[in-house]
Amino acid sequence: MATNSSPITQVSQTPAHVNLHQPQLLTRLLLDLRGKRYEVDRETIMNLPESVLLCLFPNGLVLSRQSAALDGAEDDEDVYAVDFDPDCFQFVLSFFRTASETFYGTDTSPGLFSSQQHLLDAPATNDFTNTNPPSQNPLISKQAIIVLREELEYFSIPPRDASAAGGGDLKMDLKMDLNGVGKEQLGMGVSMGKIKQRCGDYLMGKRSIFTALQRNVNKENNVAEQHLIDMLCMSGFDREDEWGFRALEPSRCCISSIALVLLKTGIVHHAGGGDTKPVEVDYQQMATAQKLLLFWRKPARKCWWDGLDIELPPDGEDEGRTIKLWSRRVWTLELSLI
């Protein structure tokens, strides 16, 4: 009988009971954010908004032990280099920690959840989302946080006659070197880099969240954008709110901003209410809040251009000038449940 030469029959099968090596899951991560070290546990990282995680780990988050991300990591621990503003990271961590302790309580004091836990056992009514029982409503059992981020890239355009020494048009190189210094002069010794820096300072002072979007609504009569503002202001924001964190990105004409607010779920807690009236539920507000669940783990983005003529006052070597300032704004809206 001829021997079967098929390679399939010649390869021995691996026994099912053999344990393959599995990478060790990390209980904490060591992050290096632009030279500043953070030690964060895995649960804290996983509770962060997905839009923030994408900024922290654009190539994906690895929660198992790998080779060290930075050479010379101490104690054989993986250190992940992250190009993200450390102050912004601390702002998000602090807000989420405070929100969690307020809702779930601490070792010494109970949180809001303890006094509204009985709502989970309530029967299904039309007051709650359709006929779904409250136990399926995550807004009762979780702390909800609205996350709104803005990435603003700006472009400074001086008037064409900014260097009209001989009446000719200005020709300039808009590129910047790594130090943010313009390569061409605009006349009177003022560099394009200086103009861009002053425009960045101007935008940094505009901390109101909704001013630019409302300006676009008024100009374009965009009903959808107006509804977005109205929905956010009904759900936790105020029309006069400012960005919680706002900073210029290094060596870029870009400003990153973030605002975090607790979602208004309609569950009202009465201080000292005791057993008679511990909580009240505004079901209309609850219905509004449930619309934000569409953005849970599904960040939505909106992009638009905003153009303004601004007056830069005299400042040292710059005698002042009118600048056309274009901004490309990208908003990311997300709901986090912790």
Short mmCIF file of C-alpha atoms in Angstrom, two decimals:
data_model
loop_
_atom_site.label_atom_id
_atom_site.label_comp_id
_atom_site.label_asym_id
_atom_site.label_seq_id
_atom_site.Cartn_x
_atom_site.Cartn_y
_atom_site.Cartn_z
CA MET A 1 0.00 0.00 0.00
CA ALA A 2 1.39 3.37 -1.03
CA THR A 3 2.31 5.76 1.74
CA ASN A 4 0.17 8.88 1.88
CA SER A 5 2.50 11.79 1.23
CA SER A 6 -0.05 14.48 2.07
CA PRO A 7 1.54 17.08 4.34
CA ILE A 8 -1.74 17.33 6.25
CA THR A 9 -1.51 13.75 7.53
CA GLN A 10 2.18 14.05 8.28
CA VAL A 11 1.84 16.97 10.72
CA SER A 12 1.20 15.87 14.27
CA GLN A 13 -1.72 17.56 16.02
CA THR A 14 -1.08 19.76 19.05
CA PRO A 15 -2.80 18.27 22.11
CA ALA A 16 -5.76 20.34 23.24
CA HIS A 17 -4.53 20.39 26.84
CA VAL A 18 -1.28 22.19 26.02
CA ASN A 19 -1.39 25.72 27.51
CA LEU A 20 -0.16 28.31 25.05
CA HIS A 21 1.72 31.24 26.50
CA GLN A 22 -0.60 34.15 27.17
CA PRO A 23 0.71 37.69 27.65
CA GLN A 24 0.36 39.06 31.15
CA LEU A 25 -2.50 41.50 31.56
CA LEU A 26 -1.46 44.83 33.02
CA THR A 27 -3.21 46.09 36.14
CA ARG A 28 -1.69 49.54 35.69
CA LEU A 29 -0.09 51.56 32.94
CA LEU A 30 2.88 53.88 33.13
CA LEU A 31 2.40 56.78 30.75
CA ASP A 32 4.92 59.39 29.69
CA LEU A 33 2.94 62.43 28.52
CA ARG A 34 5.42 64.82 26.95
CA GLY A 35 7.95 64.14 29.69
CA LYS A 36 5.51 63.89 32.62
CA ARG A 37 4.95 60.45 34.14
CA TYR A 38 1.56 59.09 35.21
CA GLU A 39 0.71 55.76 36.78
CA VAL A 40 -2.90 54.84 36.01
CA ASP A 41 -4.76 51.62 36.77
CA ARG A 42 -6.46 49.69 33.99
CA GLU A 43 -10.01 50.40 35.16
CA THR A 44 -9.39 54.15 35.13
CA ILE A 45 -8.06 53.98 31.59
CA MET A 46 -11.03 51.94 30.38
CA ASN A 47 -13.48 54.45 31.88
CA LEU A 48 -12.03 57.31 29.84
CA PRO A 49 -14.00 58.54 26.80
CA GLU A 50 -13.19 56.74 23.59
CA SER A 51 -12.42 60.03 21.85
CA VAL A 52 -9.78 60.78 24.50
CA LEU A 53 -8.37 57.24 24.32
CA LEU A 54 -7.98 57.67 20.57
CA CYS A 55 -5.87 60.78 21.18
CA LEU A 56 -3.80 59.01 23.83
CA PHE A 57 -3.29 55.81 21.84
CA PRO A 58 -3.80 56.52 18.11
CA ASN A 59 -2.30 53.12 17.24
CA GLY A 60 -4.51 51.24 19.70
CA LEU A 61 -4.40 50.50 23.41
CA VAL A 62 -2.48 47.40 24.51
CA LEU A 63 -3.34 46.16 28.00
CA SER A 64 -0.99 43.18 28.03
CA ARG A 65 2.72 43.31 28.78
CA GLN A 66 4.79 44.15 25.74
CA SER A 67 8.35 45.26 25.22
CA ALA A 68 8.98 48.63 26.83
CA ALA A 69 7.78 51.53 24.76
CA LEU A 70 10.68 53.67 26.00
CA ASP A 71 14.26 52.54 26.25
CA GLY A 72 15.61 52.21 29.75
CA ALA A 73 12.24 51.62 31.45
CA GLU A 74 12.76 51.14 35.15
CA ASP A 75 12.04 47.80 36.85
CA ASP A 76 11.24 46.19 33.49
CA GLU A 77 7.91 48.01 33.39
CA ASP A 78 6.44 49.15 30.12
CA VAL A 79 6.31 52.91 29.78
CA TYR A 80 4.10 54.24 27.01
CA ALA A 81 5.12 57.50 25.36
CA VAL A 82 2.00 59.57 24.69
CA ASP A 83 1.82 62.81 22.71
CA PHE A 84 -0.96 64.41 24.75
CA ASP A 85 -1.13 67.46 27.00
CA PRO A 86 -0.46 66.23 30.58
CA ASP A 87 -2.52 69.07 32.11
CA CYS A 88 -5.50 68.10 29.97
CA PHE A 89 -5.06 64.47 31.02
CA GLN A 90 -5.00 65.51 34.68
CA PHE A 91 -8.12 67.63 34.16
CA VAL A 92 -10.03 64.64 32.75
CA LEU A 93 -8.78 62.27 35.46
CA SER A 94 -9.74 64.67 38.26
CA PHE A 95 -13.21 65.32 36.86
CA PHE A 96 -13.96 61.63 36.39
CA ARG A 97 -12.65 60.76 39.86
CA THR A 98 -14.77 63.44 41.54
CA ALA A 99 -17.86 62.44 39.54
CA SER A 100 -17.40 58.78 40.47
CA GLU A 101 -16.98 59.50 44.19
CA THR A 102 -20.02 61.78 44.22
CA PHE A 103 -22.20 59.18 42.53
CA TYR A 104 -20.97 55.93 44.11
CA GLY A 105 -19.69 57.33 47.39
CA THR A 106 -16.49 56.66 49.29
CA ASP A 107 -15.49 54.53 52.27
CA THR A 108 -16.71 57.25 54.61
CA SER A 109 -19.80 58.64 52.87
CA PRO A 110 -22.54 57.20 50.61
CA GLY A 111 -23.10 58.56 47.13
CA LEU A 112 -26.16 59.58 45.15
CA PHE A 113 -26.63 56.07 43.78
CA SER A 114 -27.49 54.67 47.20
CA SER A 115 -30.56 56.92 47.46
CA GLN A 116 -31.83 56.24 43.93
CA GLN A 117 -31.12 52.52 43.78
CA HIS A 118 -34.77 51.74 44.47
CA LEU A 119 -35.64 53.17 41.04
CA LEU A 120 -34.09 50.09 39.43
CA ASP A 121 -36.78 47.92 41.01
CA ALA A 122 -39.67 50.08 39.82
CA PRO A 123 -42.08 48.50 37.29
CA ALA A 124 -41.95 49.44 33.63
CA THR A 125 -44.08 52.48 32.87
CA ASN A 126 -44.46 54.87 29.98
CA ASP A 127 -42.79 57.48 32.15
CA PHE A 128 -39.47 55.76 31.58
CA THR A 129 -38.13 55.07 28.13
CA ASN A 130 -41.13 53.56 26.32
CA THR A 131 -42.05 50.36 28.15
CA ASN A 132 -38.51 49.30 29.04
CA PRO A 133 -38.03 48.61 32.76
CA PRO A 134 -35.86 51.10 34.66
CA SER A 135 -33.34 48.31 35.27
CA GLN A 136 -32.41 48.61 31.58
CA ASN A 137 -31.88 52.35 31.81
CA PRO A 138 -28.13 52.99 32.32
CA LEU A 139 -28.82 56.59 33.36
CA ILE A 140 -30.12 55.30 36.68
CA SER A 141 -27.30 52.92 37.55
CA LYS A 142 -24.36 54.84 36.04
CA GLN A 143 -22.91 58.33 36.29
CA ALA A 144 -23.24 59.98 32.87
CA ILE A 145 -20.77 62.63 31.69
CA ILE A 146 -21.03 64.70 28.51
CA VAL A 147 -17.66 65.04 26.80
CA LEU A 148 -17.23 67.88 24.30
CA ARG A 149 -13.86 68.41 22.62
CA GLU A 150 -12.70 70.97 20.08
CA GLU A 151 -9.66 70.88 17.82
CA LEU A 152 -9.12 74.36 16.37
CA GLU A 153 -6.59 74.86 13.59
CA TYR A 154 -6.10 78.50 12.65
CA PHE A 155 -4.64 80.36 9.69
CA SER A 156 -3.50 84.00 9.85
CA ILE A 157 -3.70 86.04 6.64
CA PRO A 158 -2.30 89.61 6.80
CA PRO A 159 -3.46 92.23 4.26
CA ARG A 160 -1.71 92.06 0.90
CA ASP A 161 -0.27 95.53 1.32
CA ALA A 162 1.25 94.79 4.74
CA SER A 163 4.73 95.60 3.38
CA ALA A 164 3.76 98.25 0.90
CA ALA A 165 7.13 99.99 0.98
CA GLY A 166 7.17 100.19 -2.79
CA GLY A 167 3.46 99.66 -3.37
CA GLY A 168 4.02 96.00 -4.33
CA ASP A 169 2.09 92.97 -3.08
CA LEU A 170 3.41 91.08 -0.09
CA LYS A 171 5.09 87.76 -0.93
CA MET A 172 5.76 85.63 2.07
CA ASP A 173 6.50 82.10 3.09
CA LEU A 174 3.70 80.97 5.43
CA LYS A 175 5.70 77.99 6.61
CA MET A 176 7.05 77.92 10.14
CA ASP A 177 10.16 76.25 11.44
CA LEU A 178 10.12 73.87 14.40
CA ASN A 179 10.33 76.75 16.86
CA GLY A 180 7.26 78.43 15.39
CA VAL A 181 9.28 81.31 13.92
CA GLY A 182 8.27 82.60 10.50
CA LYS A 183 10.95 82.57 7.82
CA GLU A 184 9.83 85.77 6.13
CA GLN A 185 9.32 89.24 7.54
CA LEU A 186 6.10 91.20 7.09
CA GLY A 187 7.79 94.55 7.11
CA MET A 188 9.00 96.64 10.04
CA GLY A 189 10.81 93.54 11.34
CA VAL A 190 7.68 91.60 12.29
CA SER A 191 7.82 87.90 11.46
CA MET A 192 4.93 85.76 10.35
CA GLY A 193 5.66 83.57 13.36
CA LYS A 194 5.03 86.54 15.65
CA ILE A 195 1.71 87.24 13.92
CA LYS A 196 0.63 83.62 14.31
CA GLN A 197 1.63 83.65 17.96
CA ARG A 198 -0.44 86.77 18.60
CA CYS A 199 -3.43 85.26 16.76
CA GLY A 200 -3.09 82.16 18.92
CA ASP A 201 -3.11 84.31 22.06
CA TYR A 202 -6.22 86.07 20.76
CA LEU A 203 -8.05 82.77 20.23
CA MET A 204 -6.90 81.46 23.60
CA GLY A 205 -8.76 84.34 25.21
CA LYS A 206 -12.02 83.33 23.52
CA ARG A 207 -13.00 80.63 26.01
CA SER A 208 -16.78 80.69 25.50
CA ILE A 209 -17.94 77.31 24.18
CA PHE A 210 -20.90 78.25 22.03
CA THR A 211 -19.98 81.71 20.66
CA ALA A 212 -18.37 80.47 17.42
CA LEU A 213 -21.07 77.90 16.71
CA GLN A 214 -23.85 80.40 17.44
CA ARG A 215 -22.14 82.85 15.07
CA ASN A 216 -22.23 80.17 12.38
CA VAL A 217 -25.91 79.48 13.13
CA ASN A 218 -26.74 83.17 12.73
CA LYS A 219 -24.81 83.38 9.48
CA GLU A 220 -26.03 80.17 7.85
CA ASN A 221 -29.42 79.88 9.59
CA ASN A 222 -28.57 76.23 10.29
CA VAL A 223 -31.46 74.72 12.23
CA ALA A 224 -29.58 71.50 13.03
CA GLU A 225 -26.74 73.42 14.69
CA GLN A 226 -29.22 75.44 16.73
CA HIS A 227 -30.86 72.21 17.88
CA LEU A 228 -27.44 70.90 18.90
CA ILE A 229 -26.82 73.95 21.09
CA ASP A 230 -30.31 73.73 22.59
CA MET A 231 -29.94 70.01 23.34
CA LEU A 232 -26.57 70.46 25.03
CA CYS A 233 -27.85 73.38 27.12
CA MET A 234 -30.89 71.35 28.21
CA SER A 235 -28.68 68.41 29.15
CA GLY A 236 -26.08 70.03 31.38
CA PHE A 237 -24.33 72.94 29.67
CA ASP A 238 -25.11 76.62 30.10
CA ARG A 239 -25.06 79.02 27.15
CA GLU A 240 -22.39 81.11 28.87
CA ASP A 241 -20.15 78.13 29.76
CA GLU A 242 -16.45 78.23 29.00
CA TRP A 243 -14.07 75.43 28.06
CA GLY A 244 -12.84 73.57 31.13
CA PHE A 245 -9.39 73.14 29.61
CA ARG A 246 -7.87 75.01 26.66
CA ALA A 247 -4.26 75.06 25.46
CA LEU A 248 -2.10 75.75 22.42
CA GLU A 249 -0.45 72.68 20.95
CA PRO A 250 3.36 72.95 20.83
CA SER A 251 4.87 74.00 17.48
CA ARG A 252 1.46 74.02 15.81
CA CYS A 253 -1.19 76.60 14.98
CA CYS A 254 -3.72 74.49 16.83
CA ILE A 255 -5.72 74.86 20.05
CA SER A 256 -7.21 71.89 21.91
CA SER A 257 -10.15 72.39 24.24
CA ILE A 258 -12.35 70.10 26.30
CA ALA A 259 -15.44 70.58 28.46
CA LEU A 260 -16.94 67.98 30.80
CA VAL A 261 -20.35 68.28 32.46
CA LEU A 262 -22.59 65.88 34.36
CA LEU A 263 -25.63 64.89 32.33
CA LYS A 264 -28.92 66.18 33.73
CA THR A 265 -30.90 62.96 33.98
CA GLY A 266 -33.94 64.43 35.68
CA ILE A 267 -33.25 62.54 38.93
CA VAL A 268 -33.45 65.18 41.66
CA HIS A 269 -32.03 64.44 45.11
CA HIS A 270 -33.48 66.24 48.11
CA ALA A 271 -31.00 67.00 50.86
CA GLY A 272 -32.27 65.61 54.15
CA GLY A 273 -35.33 64.13 52.46
CA GLY A 274 -35.10 60.93 54.47
CA ASP A 275 -37.39 58.06 53.54
CA THR A 276 -40.38 60.26 52.71
CA LYS A 277 -39.02 61.91 49.59
CA PRO A 278 -35.42 60.82 48.87
CA VAL A 279 -35.53 61.47 45.11
CA GLU A 280 -37.83 62.87 42.47
CA VAL A 281 -37.77 62.06 38.75
CA ASP A 282 -38.49 64.61 36.03
CA TYR A 283 -39.49 62.22 33.28
CA GLN A 284 -39.44 64.89 30.59
CA GLN A 285 -35.83 65.70 31.46
CA MET A 286 -35.05 61.97 31.56
CA ALA A 287 -36.39 61.64 28.01
CA THR A 288 -34.16 64.50 26.87
CA ALA A 289 -31.16 62.94 28.58
CA GLN A 290 -31.77 59.60 26.87
CA LYS A 291 -31.19 61.26 23.50
CA LEU A 292 -27.55 61.62 24.53
CA LEU A 293 -27.30 57.83 24.77
CA LEU A 294 -26.93 57.92 20.98
CA PHE A 295 -23.39 59.19 21.63
CA TRP A 296 -22.48 56.52 24.17
CA ARG A 297 -19.38 54.78 22.79
CA LYS A 298 -20.21 56.42 19.46
CA PRO A 299 -18.46 59.80 19.31
CA ALA A 300 -19.96 62.18 16.75
CA ARG A 301 -17.94 64.84 14.94
CA LYS A 302 -18.81 68.17 13.41
CA CYS A 303 -16.48 70.38 11.37
CA TRP A 304 -16.91 73.94 10.13
CA TRP A 305 -14.90 76.99 9.08
CA ASP A 306 -15.04 80.27 10.95
CA GLY A 307 -13.60 83.48 9.47
CA LEU A 308 -13.06 86.76 11.30
CA ASP A 309 -11.29 90.06 10.75
CA ILE A 310 -9.44 90.88 13.97
CA GLU A 311 -7.49 93.94 15.05
CA LEU A 312 -4.14 93.21 16.63
CA PRO A 313 -3.21 96.24 18.76
CA PRO A 314 0.34 97.63 18.84
CA ASP A 315 2.67 95.34 20.76
CA GLY A 316 6.36 96.17 21.04
CA GLU A 317 7.90 95.70 17.60
CA ASP A 318 4.49 95.30 15.95
CA GLU A 319 2.60 98.54 15.36
CA GLY A 320 -0.69 96.67 15.06
CA ARG A 321 -2.60 95.48 12.03
CA THR A 322 -5.83 93.91 10.76
CA ILE A 323 -5.64 90.15 10.26
CA LYS A 324 -7.99 87.80 8.48
CA LEU A 325 -8.19 84.85 10.84
CA TRP A 326 -9.62 81.58 9.57
CA SER A 327 -10.32 78.74 11.98
CA ARG A 328 -11.16 75.16 11.17
CA ARG A 329 -13.07 73.81 14.15
CA VAL A 330 -13.72 70.12 14.75
CA TRP A 331 -16.10 69.21 17.57
CA THR A 332 -16.32 65.73 19.05
CA LEU A 333 -19.36 64.92 21.19
CA GLU A 334 -19.52 61.79 23.33
CA LEU A 335 -21.34 60.41 26.36
CA SER A 336 -19.37 58.49 28.98
CA LEU A 337 -20.92 56.20 31.59
CA ILE A 338 -18.79 55.36 34.61
#
